GROMACS .gro file of C-alpha atoms in nm:
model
  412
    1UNK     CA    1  -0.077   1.017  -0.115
    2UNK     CA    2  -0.290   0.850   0.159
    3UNK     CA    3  -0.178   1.006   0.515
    4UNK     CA    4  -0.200   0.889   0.873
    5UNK     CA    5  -0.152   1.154   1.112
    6UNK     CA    6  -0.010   1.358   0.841
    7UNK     CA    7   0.279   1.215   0.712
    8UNK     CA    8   0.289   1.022   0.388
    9UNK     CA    9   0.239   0.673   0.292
   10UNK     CA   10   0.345   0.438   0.054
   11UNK     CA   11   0.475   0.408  -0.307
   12UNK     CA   12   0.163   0.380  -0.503
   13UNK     CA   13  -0.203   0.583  -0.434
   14UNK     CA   14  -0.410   0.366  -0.533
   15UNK     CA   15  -0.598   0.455  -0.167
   16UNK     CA   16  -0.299   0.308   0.009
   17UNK     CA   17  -0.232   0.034  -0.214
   18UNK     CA   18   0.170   0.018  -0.270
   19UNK     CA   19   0.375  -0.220  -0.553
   20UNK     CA   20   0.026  -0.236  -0.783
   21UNK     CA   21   0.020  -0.498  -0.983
   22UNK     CA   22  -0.186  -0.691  -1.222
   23UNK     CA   23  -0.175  -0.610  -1.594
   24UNK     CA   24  -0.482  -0.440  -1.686
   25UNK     CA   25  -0.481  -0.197  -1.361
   26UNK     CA   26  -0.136  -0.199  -1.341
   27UNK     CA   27   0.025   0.106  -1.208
   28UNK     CA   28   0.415   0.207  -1.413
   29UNK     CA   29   0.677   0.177  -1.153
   30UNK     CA   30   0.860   0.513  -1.221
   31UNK     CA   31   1.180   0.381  -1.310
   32UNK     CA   32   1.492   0.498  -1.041
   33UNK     CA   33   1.651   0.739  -1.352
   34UNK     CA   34   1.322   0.978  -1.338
   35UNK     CA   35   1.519   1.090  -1.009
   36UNK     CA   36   1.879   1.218  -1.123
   37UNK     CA   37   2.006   1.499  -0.935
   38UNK     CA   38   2.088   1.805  -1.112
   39UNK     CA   39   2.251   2.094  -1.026
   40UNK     CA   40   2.041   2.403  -0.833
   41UNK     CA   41   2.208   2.708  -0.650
   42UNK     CA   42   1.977   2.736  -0.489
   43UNK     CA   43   1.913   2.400  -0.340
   44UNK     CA   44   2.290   2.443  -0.255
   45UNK     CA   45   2.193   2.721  -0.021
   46UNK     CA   46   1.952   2.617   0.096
   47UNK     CA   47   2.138   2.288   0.265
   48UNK     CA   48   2.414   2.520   0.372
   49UNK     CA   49   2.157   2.711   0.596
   50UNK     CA   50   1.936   2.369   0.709
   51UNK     CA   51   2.295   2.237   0.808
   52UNK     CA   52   2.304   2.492   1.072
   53UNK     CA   53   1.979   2.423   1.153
   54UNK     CA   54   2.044   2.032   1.202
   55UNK     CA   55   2.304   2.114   1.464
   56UNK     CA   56   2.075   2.309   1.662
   57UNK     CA   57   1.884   2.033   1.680
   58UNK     CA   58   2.123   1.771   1.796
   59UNK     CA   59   2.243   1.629   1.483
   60UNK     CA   60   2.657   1.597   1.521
   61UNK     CA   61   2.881   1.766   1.231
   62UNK     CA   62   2.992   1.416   1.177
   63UNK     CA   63   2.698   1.329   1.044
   64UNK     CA   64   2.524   1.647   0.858
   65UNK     CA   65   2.865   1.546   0.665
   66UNK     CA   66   2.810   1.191   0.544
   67UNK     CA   67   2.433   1.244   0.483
   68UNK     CA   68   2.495   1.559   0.291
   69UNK     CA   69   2.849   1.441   0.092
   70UNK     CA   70   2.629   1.348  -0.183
   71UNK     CA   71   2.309   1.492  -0.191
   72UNK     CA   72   2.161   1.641  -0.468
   73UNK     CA   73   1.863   1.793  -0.606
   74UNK     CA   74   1.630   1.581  -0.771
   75UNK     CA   75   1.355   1.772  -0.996
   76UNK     CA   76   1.169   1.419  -1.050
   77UNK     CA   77   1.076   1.402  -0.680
   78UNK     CA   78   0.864   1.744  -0.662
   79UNK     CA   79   0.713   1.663  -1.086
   80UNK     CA   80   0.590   1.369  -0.829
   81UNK     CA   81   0.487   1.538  -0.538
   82UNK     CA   82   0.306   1.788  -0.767
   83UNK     CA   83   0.097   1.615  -1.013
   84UNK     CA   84  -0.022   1.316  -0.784
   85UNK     CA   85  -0.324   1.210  -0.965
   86UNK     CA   86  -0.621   1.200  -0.778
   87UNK     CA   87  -0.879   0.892  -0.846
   88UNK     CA   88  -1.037   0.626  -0.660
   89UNK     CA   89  -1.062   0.251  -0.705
   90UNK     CA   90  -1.365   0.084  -0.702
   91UNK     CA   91  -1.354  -0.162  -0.427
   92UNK     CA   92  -1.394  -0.420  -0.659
   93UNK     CA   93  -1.074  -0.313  -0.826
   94UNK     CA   94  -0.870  -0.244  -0.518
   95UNK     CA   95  -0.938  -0.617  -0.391
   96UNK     CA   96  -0.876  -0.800  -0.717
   97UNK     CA   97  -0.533  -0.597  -0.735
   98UNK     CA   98  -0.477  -0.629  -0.354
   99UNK     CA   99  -0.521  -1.035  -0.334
  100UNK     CA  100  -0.450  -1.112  -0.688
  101UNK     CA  101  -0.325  -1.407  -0.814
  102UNK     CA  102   0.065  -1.300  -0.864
  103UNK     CA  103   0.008  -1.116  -0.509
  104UNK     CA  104  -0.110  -1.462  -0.329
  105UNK     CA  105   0.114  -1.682  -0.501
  106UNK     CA  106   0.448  -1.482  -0.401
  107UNK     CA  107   0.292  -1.397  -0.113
  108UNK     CA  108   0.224  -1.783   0.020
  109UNK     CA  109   0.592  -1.820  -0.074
  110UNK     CA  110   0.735  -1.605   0.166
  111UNK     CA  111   0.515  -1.645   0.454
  112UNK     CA  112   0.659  -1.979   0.417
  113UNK     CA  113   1.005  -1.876   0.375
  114UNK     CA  114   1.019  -1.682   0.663
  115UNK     CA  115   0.739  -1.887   0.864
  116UNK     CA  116   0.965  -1.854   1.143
  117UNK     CA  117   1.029  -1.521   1.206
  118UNK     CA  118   0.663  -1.413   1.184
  119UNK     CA  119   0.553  -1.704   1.419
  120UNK     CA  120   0.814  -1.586   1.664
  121UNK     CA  121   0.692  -1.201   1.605
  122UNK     CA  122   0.355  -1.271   1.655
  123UNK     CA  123   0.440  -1.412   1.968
  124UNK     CA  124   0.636  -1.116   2.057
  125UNK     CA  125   0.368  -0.882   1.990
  126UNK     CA  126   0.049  -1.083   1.938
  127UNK     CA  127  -0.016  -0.961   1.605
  128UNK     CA  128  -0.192  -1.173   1.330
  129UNK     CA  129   0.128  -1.295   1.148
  130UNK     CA  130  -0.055  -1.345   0.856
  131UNK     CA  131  -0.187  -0.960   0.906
  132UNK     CA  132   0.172  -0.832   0.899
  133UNK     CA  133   0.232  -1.060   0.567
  134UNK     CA  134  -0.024  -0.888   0.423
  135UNK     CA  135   0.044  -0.540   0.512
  136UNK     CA  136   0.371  -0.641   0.381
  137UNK     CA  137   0.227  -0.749   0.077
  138UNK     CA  138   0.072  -0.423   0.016
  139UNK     CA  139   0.361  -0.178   0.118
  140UNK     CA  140   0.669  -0.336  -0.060
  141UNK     CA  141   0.506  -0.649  -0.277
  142UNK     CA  142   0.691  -0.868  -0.019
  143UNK     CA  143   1.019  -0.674  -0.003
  144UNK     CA  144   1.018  -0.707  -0.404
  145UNK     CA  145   0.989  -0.306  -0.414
  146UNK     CA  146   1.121  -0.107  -0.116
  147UNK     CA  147   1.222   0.181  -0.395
  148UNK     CA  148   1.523   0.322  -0.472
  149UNK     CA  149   1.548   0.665  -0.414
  150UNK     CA  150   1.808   0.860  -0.173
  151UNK     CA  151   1.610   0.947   0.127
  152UNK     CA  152   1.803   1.232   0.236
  153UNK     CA  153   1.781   1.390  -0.096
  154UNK     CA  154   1.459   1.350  -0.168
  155UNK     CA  155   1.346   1.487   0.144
  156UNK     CA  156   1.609   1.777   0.104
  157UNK     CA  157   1.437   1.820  -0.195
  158UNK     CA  158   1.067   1.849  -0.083
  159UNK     CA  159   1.175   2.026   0.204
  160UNK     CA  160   1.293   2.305  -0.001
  161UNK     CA  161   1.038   2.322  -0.254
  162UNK     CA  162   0.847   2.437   0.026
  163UNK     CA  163   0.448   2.317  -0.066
  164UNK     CA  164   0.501   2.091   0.267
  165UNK     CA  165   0.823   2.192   0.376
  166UNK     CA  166   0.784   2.235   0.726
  167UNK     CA  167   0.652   1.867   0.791
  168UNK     CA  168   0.945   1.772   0.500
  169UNK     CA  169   1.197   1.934   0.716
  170UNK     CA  170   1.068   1.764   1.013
  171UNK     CA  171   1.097   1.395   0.831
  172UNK     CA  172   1.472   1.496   0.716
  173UNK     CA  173   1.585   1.589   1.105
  174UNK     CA  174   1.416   1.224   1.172
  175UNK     CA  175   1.623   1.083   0.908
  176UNK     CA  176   1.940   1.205   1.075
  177UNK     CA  177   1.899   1.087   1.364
  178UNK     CA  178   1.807   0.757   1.228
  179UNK     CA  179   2.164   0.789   1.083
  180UNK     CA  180   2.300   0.922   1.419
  181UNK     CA  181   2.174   0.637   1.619
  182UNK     CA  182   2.381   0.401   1.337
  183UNK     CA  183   2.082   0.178   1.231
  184UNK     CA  184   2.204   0.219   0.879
  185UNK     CA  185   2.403   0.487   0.664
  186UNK     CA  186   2.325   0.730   0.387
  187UNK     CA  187   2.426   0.525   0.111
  188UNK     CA  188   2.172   0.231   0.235
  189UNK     CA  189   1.883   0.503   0.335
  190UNK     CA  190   1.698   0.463   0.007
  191UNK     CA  191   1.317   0.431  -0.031
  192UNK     CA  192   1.044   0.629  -0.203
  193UNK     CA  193   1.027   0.942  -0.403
  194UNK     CA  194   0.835   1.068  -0.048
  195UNK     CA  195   1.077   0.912   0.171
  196UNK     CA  196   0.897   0.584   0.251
  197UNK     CA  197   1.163   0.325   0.344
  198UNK     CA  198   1.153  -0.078   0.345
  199UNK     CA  199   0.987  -0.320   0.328
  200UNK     CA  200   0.626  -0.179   0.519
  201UNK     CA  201   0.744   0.165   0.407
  202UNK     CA  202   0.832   0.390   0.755
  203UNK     CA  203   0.855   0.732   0.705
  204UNK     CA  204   1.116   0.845   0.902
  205UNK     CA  205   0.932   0.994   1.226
  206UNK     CA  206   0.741   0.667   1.215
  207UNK     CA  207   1.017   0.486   1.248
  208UNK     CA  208   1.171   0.666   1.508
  209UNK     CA  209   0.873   0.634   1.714
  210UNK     CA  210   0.778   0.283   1.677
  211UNK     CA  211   1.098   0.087   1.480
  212UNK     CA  212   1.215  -0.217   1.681
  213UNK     CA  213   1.555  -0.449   1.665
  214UNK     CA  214   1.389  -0.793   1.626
  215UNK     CA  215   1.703  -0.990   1.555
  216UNK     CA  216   1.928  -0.827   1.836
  217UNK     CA  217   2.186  -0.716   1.622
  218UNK     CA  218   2.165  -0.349   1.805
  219UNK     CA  219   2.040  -0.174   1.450
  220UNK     CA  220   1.663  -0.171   1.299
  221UNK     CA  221   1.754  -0.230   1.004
  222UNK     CA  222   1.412  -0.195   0.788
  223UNK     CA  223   1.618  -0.204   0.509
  224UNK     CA  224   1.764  -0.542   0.481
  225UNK     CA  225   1.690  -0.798   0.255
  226UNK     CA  226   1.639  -1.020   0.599
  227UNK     CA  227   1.248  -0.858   0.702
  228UNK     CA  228   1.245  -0.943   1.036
  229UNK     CA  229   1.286  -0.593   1.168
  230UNK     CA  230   1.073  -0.435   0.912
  231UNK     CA  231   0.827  -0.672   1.013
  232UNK     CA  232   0.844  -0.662   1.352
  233UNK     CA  233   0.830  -0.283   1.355
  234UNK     CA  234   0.482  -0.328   1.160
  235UNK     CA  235   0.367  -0.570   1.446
  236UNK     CA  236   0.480  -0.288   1.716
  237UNK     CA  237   0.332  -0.056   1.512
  238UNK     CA  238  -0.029  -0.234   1.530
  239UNK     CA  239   0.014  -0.378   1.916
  240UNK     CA  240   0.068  -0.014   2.002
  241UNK     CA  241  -0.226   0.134   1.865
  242UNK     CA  242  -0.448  -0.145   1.999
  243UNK     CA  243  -0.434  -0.483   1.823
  244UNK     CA  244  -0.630  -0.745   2.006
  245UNK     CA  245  -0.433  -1.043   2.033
  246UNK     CA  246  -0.679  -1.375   1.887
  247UNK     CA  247  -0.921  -1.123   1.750
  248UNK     CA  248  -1.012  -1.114   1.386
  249UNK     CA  249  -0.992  -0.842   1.180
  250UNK     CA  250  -1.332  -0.876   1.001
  251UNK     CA  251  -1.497  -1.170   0.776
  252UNK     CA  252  -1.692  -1.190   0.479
  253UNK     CA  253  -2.085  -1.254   0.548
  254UNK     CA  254  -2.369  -1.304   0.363
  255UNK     CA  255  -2.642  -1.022   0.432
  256UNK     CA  256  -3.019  -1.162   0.403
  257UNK     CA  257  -3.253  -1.075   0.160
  258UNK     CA  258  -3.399  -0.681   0.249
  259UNK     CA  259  -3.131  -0.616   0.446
  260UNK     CA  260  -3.148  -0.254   0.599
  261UNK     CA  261  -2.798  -0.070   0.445
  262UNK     CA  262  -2.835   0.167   0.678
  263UNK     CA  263  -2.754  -0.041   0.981
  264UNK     CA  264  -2.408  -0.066   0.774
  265UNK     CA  265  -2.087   0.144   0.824
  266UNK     CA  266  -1.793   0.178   1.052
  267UNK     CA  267  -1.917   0.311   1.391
  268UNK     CA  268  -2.258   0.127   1.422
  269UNK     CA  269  -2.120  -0.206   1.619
  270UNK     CA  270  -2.388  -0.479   1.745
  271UNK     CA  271  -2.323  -0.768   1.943
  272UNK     CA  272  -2.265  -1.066   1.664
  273UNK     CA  273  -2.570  -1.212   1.853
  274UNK     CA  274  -2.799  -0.943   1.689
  275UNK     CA  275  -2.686  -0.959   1.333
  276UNK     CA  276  -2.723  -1.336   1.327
  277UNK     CA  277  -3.058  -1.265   1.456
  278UNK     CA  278  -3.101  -1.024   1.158
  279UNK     CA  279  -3.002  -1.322   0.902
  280UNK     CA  280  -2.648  -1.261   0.871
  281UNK     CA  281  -2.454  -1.523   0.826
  282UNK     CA  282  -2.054  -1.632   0.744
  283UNK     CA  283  -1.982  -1.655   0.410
  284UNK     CA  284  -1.826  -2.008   0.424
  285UNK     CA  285  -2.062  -2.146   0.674
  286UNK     CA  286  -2.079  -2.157   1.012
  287UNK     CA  287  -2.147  -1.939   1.281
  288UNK     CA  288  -2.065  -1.569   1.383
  289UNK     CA  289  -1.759  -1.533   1.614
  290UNK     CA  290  -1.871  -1.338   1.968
  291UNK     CA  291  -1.794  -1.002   2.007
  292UNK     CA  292  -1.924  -0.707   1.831
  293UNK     CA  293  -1.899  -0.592   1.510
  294UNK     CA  294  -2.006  -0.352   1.207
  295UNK     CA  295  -2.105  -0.517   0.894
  296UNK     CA  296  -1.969  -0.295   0.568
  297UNK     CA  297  -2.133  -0.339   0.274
  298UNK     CA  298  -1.901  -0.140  -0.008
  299UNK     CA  299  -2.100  -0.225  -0.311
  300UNK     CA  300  -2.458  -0.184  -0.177
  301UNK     CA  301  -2.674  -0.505   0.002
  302UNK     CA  302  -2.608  -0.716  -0.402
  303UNK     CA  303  -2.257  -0.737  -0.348
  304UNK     CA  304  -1.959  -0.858  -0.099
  305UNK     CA  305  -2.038  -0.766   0.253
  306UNK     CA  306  -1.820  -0.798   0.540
  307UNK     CA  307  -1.868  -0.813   0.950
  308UNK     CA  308  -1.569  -0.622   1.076
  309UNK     CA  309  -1.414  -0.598   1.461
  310UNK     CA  310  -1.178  -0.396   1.636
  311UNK     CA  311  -0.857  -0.500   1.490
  312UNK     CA  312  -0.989  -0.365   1.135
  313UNK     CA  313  -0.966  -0.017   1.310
  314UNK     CA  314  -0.608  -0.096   1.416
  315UNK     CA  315  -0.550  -0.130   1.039
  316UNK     CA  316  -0.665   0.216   0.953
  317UNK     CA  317  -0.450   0.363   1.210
  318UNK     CA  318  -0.134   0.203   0.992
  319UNK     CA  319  -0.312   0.387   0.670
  320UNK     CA  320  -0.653   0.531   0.728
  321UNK     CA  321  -0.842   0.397   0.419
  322UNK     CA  322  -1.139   0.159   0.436
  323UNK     CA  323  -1.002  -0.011   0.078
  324UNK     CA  324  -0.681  -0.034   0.220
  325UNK     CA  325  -0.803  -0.172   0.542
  326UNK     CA  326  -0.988  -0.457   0.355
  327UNK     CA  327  -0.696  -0.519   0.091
  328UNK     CA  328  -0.482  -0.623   0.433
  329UNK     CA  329  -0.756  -0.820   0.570
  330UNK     CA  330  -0.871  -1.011   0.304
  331UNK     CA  331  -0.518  -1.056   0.167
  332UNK     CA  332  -0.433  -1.196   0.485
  333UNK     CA  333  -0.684  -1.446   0.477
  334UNK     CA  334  -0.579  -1.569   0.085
  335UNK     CA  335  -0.221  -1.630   0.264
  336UNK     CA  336  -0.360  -1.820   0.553
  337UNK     CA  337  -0.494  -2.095   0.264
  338UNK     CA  338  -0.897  -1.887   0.247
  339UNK     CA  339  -1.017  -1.878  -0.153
  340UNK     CA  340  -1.110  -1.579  -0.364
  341UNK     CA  341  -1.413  -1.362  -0.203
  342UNK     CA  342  -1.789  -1.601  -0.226
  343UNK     CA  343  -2.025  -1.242  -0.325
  344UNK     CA  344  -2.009  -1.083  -0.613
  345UNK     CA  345  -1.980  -0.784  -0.720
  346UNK     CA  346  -2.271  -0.564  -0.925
  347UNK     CA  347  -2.185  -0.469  -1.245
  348UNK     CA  348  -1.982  -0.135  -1.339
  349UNK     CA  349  -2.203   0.193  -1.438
  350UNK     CA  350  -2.115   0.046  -1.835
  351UNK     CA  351  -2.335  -0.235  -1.749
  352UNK     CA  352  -1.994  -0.483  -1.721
  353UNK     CA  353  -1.920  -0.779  -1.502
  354UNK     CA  354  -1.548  -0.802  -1.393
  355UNK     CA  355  -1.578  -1.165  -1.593
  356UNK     CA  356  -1.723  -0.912  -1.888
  357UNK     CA  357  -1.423  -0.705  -1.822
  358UNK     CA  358  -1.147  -0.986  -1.812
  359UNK     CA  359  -1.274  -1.147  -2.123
  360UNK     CA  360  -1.198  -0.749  -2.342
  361UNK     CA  361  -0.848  -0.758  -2.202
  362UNK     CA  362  -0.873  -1.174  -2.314
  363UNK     CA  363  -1.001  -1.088  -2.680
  364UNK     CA  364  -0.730  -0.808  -2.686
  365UNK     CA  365  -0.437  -1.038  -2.575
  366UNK     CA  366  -0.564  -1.258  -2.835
  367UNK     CA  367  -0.555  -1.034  -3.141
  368UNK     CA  368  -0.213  -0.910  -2.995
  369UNK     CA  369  -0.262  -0.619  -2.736
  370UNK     CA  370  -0.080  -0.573  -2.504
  371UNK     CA  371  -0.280  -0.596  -2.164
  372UNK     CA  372  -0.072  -0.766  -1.920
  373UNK     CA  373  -0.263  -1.019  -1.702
  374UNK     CA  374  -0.633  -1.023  -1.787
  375UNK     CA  375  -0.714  -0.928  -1.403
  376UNK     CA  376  -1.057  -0.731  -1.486
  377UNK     CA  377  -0.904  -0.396  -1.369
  378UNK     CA  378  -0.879  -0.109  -1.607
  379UNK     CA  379  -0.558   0.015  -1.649
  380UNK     CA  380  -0.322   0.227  -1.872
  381UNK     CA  381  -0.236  -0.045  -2.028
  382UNK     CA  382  -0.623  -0.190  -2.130
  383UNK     CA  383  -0.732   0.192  -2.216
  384UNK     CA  384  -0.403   0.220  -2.454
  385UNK     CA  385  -0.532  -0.181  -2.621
  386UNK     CA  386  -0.872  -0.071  -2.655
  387UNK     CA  387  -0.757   0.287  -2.812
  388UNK     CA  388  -0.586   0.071  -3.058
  389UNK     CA  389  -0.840  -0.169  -3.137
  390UNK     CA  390  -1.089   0.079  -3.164
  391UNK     CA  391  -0.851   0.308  -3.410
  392UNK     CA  392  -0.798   0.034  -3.657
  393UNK     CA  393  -1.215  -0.035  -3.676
  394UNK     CA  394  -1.277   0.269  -3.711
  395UNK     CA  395  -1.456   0.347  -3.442
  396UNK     CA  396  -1.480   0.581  -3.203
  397UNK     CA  397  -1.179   0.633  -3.053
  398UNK     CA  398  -1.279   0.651  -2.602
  399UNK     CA  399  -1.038   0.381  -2.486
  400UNK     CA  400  -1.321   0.282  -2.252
  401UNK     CA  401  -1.446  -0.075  -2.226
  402UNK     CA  402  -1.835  -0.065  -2.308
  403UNK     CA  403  -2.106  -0.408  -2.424
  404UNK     CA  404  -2.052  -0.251  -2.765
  405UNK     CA  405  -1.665  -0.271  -2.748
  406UNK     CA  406  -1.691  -0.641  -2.594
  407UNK     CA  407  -1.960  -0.696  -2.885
  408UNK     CA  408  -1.743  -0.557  -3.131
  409UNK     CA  409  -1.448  -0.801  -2.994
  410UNK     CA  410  -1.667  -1.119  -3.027
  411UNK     CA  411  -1.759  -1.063  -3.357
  412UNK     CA  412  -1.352  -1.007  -3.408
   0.00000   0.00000   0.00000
């Protein structure tokens, strides 16, 4: 899992990315039955001796109680903490699953829905609304997928496990005295397998340190199906660790022909002046805001490049991945009314376009695959189609998308 000052983040690692979606590179959303308690002795002990421990710490008996009455231990949660796969997402691929279609359309929905509330928080806090949408967007798939799994148990769990159980320990004493301060109870304190709650996914020291009662109802209550605290907590979050209020995050630009990649990469700012000098321009026309900035270019000088500011580092500090960073900032421009990205992107080390890539996951929908939505990301779902289509050719079975599988597809 992607970590920011050590503590875990989010639902899904895809670098950050929570709720993925989009059929090809969809990620399975473990369903809530993979984490059934079952009994262990010696889990049992080991509450019995952290309950003592709890009270030394402040936590009344009242509550070790209630947030204990039905804990139990849930094997699913360390299988998950265990075998985390390790991979990385083309930037490419984090983008189109980041700002995809389903993504933008639900997401333009809701800004709209709750308009209000984030025009009145970014007053508050003088955070991009549209910023806090979109890390929104990524965290919980606009509230759609806060997870469903005990907190207290879950973190009972990893805590006694042991692989992290110090800093699991530490999240659990959080999580009572979230409970102790009454912003929710035990039955309500669900989230993810890691203890993630809400809609932008707090851990629970997070939220101690930076959760905020937007609505006045004396509880921040991330957990609602109303956002507004979640949301506002996210805008606290950023203003505290140095959002500029007015500032962009970042833009996409259009680098000129020869263009030294070395002058790109976080940490090597010029005045805008300069790199408009250099040939750089905005992608949609127009001229470079003032300030200064660091231009990334994730797929080499061919592909998308992007002029970032300040804020974008405010971004990392919520989840400290460059991908992650740009899925927020770009999806928060597709919710302010911006179109899809103007560069392209080089083909894949196969030789493939994405547009190569959608049409396979097309031509397999077609012939009766199951794919999901053709989104040009390569997921379980395309490998398992072109497995399948490949098996009943008689070819080599690789479940990898190749110009000889698309070949093979056109000629049906």
């Amino acid at each position: 899992m992607i970590t920011r000052r050590g503590a875990v983040l989010g639902m899904v690692s895809l670098a950050g990315l929570s709720a993925c979606v989009g059929g090809g590179g969809s990620v399975p959303r473990v369903p809530s039955q993979v984490f059934r308690p079952e009994p262990n002795a010696a889990f049992d002990a080991w509450v019995d001796g952290f309950r003592a421990r709890a009270a030394g710490r402040g936590i009344s008996g009242g509550v070790i109680d209630a947030a204990f009455r039905h804990v139990g231990f849930l094997p699913g949660v360390i299988e998950r903490d265990r075998n985390q796969t390790e991979f990385t997402r083309t930037t490419e691929d984090y983008l189109s699953i980041a700002a995809s279609d389903e993504r933008v359309a639900l997401g333009r929905q809701m800004v709209s829905r709750f308009g209000g509330e984030l025009a009145a928080i970014e007053g508050r806090y003088g955070v991009d609304r549209y910023i806090v949408a979109a890390v929104w967007g990524l965290e919980s798939f606009f509230g759609t997928r806060r997870g469903d799994v005990p907190v207290i148990s879950a973190l009972s769990t990893l805590a006694f496990e042991g692989r992290r159980g110090e800093f699991f320990e530490g999240q659990l004493i959080a999580a009572l005295k979230i409970l102790q301060s009454g912003d929710t109870t035990p039955d309500r304190m669900t989230g993810s397998w890691a203890g993630a709650m809400g809609h932008t996914q707090f851990i629970p020291t997070s939220y101690l340190a930076y959760a905020v009662d937007f609505d006045g109802d004396w509880r921040r209550d991330i957990w609602s199906d109303d956002p507004g605290d979640a949301l506002a907590s996210t805008a606290a979050y950023l203003s505290r660790s140095g959002w500029q209020r007015g500032q962009p995050w970042g833009m996409e630009v259009r680098l000129p022909a020869g263009f030294d990649t070395a002058l790109a990469g976080r940490g090597k700012g010029r005045a805008t002046a300069e790199w408009a000098a250099m040939g750089v321009t905005a992608a949609e026309g127009g001229g470079l805001p003032g300030g200064v900035g660091s231009v990334l270019a994730p797929a080499g000088a061919g592909g998308p490049a992007f002029l970032i500011f300040q804020n974008f580092n405010v971004i990392l500090r919520y989840n400290n991945a460059e991908n992650y960073a740009l899925g927020v900032g770009h999806l928060s421009d597709r919710l302010r009314g911006q179109g899809p990205l103007r560069g392209s992107f080089p083909p894949d080390a196969t030789g493939l376009t994405k547009a190569d890539r959608q049409e396979i996951q097309t031509r397999l929908a077609g012939m009766g695959y199951d794919v999901g939505t053709p989104d040009g990301v390569i997921g379980t779902k395309t490998k398992d189609a072109i497995s399948a289509f490949q098996k009943s050719r008689g070819l080599a079975v690789t479940g990898v998308p190749s110009p000889d599988l698309l070949a093979a597809l056109r000629r049906g």
